[in-house]
Coordinates of C-alpha atoms in Angstrom, one line a residue:
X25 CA 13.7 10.8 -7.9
X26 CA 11.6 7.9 -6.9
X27 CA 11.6 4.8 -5.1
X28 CA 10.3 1.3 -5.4
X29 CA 9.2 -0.2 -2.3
X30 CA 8.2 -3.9 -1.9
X31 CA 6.3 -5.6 0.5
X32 CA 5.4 -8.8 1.3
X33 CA 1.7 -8.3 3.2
X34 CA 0.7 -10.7 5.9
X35 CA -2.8 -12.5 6.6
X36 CA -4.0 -11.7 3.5
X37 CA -4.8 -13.1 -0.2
X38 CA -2.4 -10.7 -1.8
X39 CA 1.2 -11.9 -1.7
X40 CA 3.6 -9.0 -3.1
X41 CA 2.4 -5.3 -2.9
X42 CA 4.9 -2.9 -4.9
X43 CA 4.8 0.9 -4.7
X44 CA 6.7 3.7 -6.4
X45 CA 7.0 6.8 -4.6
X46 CA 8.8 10.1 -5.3
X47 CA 10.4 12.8 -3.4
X48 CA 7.5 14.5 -2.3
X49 CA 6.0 11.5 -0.9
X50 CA 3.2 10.7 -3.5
X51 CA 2.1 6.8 -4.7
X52 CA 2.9 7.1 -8.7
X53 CA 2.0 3.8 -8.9
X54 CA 0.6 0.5 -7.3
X55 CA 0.7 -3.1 -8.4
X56 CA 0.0 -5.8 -6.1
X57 CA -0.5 -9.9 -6.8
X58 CA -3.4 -12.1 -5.9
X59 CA -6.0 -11.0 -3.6
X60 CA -9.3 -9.6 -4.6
X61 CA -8.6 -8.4 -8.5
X62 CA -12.0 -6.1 -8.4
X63 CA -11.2 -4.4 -4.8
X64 CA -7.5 -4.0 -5.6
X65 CA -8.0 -2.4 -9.2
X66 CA -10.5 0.3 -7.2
X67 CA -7.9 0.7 -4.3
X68 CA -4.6 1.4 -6.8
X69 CA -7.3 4.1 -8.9
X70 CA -8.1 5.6 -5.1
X71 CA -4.3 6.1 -3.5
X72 CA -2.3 6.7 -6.3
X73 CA -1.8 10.1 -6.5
X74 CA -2.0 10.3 -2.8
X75 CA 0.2 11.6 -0.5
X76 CA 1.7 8.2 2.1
X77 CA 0.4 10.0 5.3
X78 CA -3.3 10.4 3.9
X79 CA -3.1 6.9 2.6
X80 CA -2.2 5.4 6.2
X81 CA -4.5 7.7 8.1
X82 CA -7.9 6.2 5.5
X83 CA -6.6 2.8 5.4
X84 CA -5.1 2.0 8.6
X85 CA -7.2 -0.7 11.3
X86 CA -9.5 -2.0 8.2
X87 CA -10.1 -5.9 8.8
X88 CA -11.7 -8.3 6.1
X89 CA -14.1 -10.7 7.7
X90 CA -12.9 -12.8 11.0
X91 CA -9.3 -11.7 10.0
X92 CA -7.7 -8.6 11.9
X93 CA -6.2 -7.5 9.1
X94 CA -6.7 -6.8 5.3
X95 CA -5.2 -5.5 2.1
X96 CA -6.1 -1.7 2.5
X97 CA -4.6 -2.6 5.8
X98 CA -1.7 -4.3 4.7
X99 CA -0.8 -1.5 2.4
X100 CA -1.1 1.1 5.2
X101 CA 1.3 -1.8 6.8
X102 CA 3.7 -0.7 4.1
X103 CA 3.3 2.1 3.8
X104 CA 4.3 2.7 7.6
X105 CA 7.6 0.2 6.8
X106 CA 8.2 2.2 3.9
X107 CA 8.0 5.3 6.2
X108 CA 10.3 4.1 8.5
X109 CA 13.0 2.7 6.3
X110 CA 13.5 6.3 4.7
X111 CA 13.6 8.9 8.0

């Protein structure tokens, strides 16, 4: 079976990130709004298929610019929420 997660990222141009995920914990597929349309496209061809862990671990601590944060953080972000809301 699997899941649709939303999230709402922070401190970013992308405003709504939505993920489906099924049982054995692999991005089916990713959608997000706004941001960087190039960047984003690239990203959702990169993670789906990939397993949540492996998509925190690479994407986890990545900052755009002066900002401390950024959309492959943000969707590690998630992805971590999203972890936590289903143990």
């Amino acid at each position: 079976m699997e899941k649709e997660f939303t999230y709402l990222p922070k401190g970013t141009c992308s405003t709504k990130m939505i993920f489906v995920i099924d049982d054995n914990d692999v991005i089916k597929t990713f959608t997000v709004e706004n941001g960087c349309n190039g960047n984003l496209k690239g990203i959702k061809n990169l993670i789906e298929g990939m397993k949540v862990d492996d998509v925190i671990n690479k994407l986890s601590g990545i900052t755009c610019r002066t900002r401390p944060t950024s959309c492959p953080d943000q969707i590690a972000a998630a992805l971590k929420q999203y972890r936590g809301s289903n143990e």
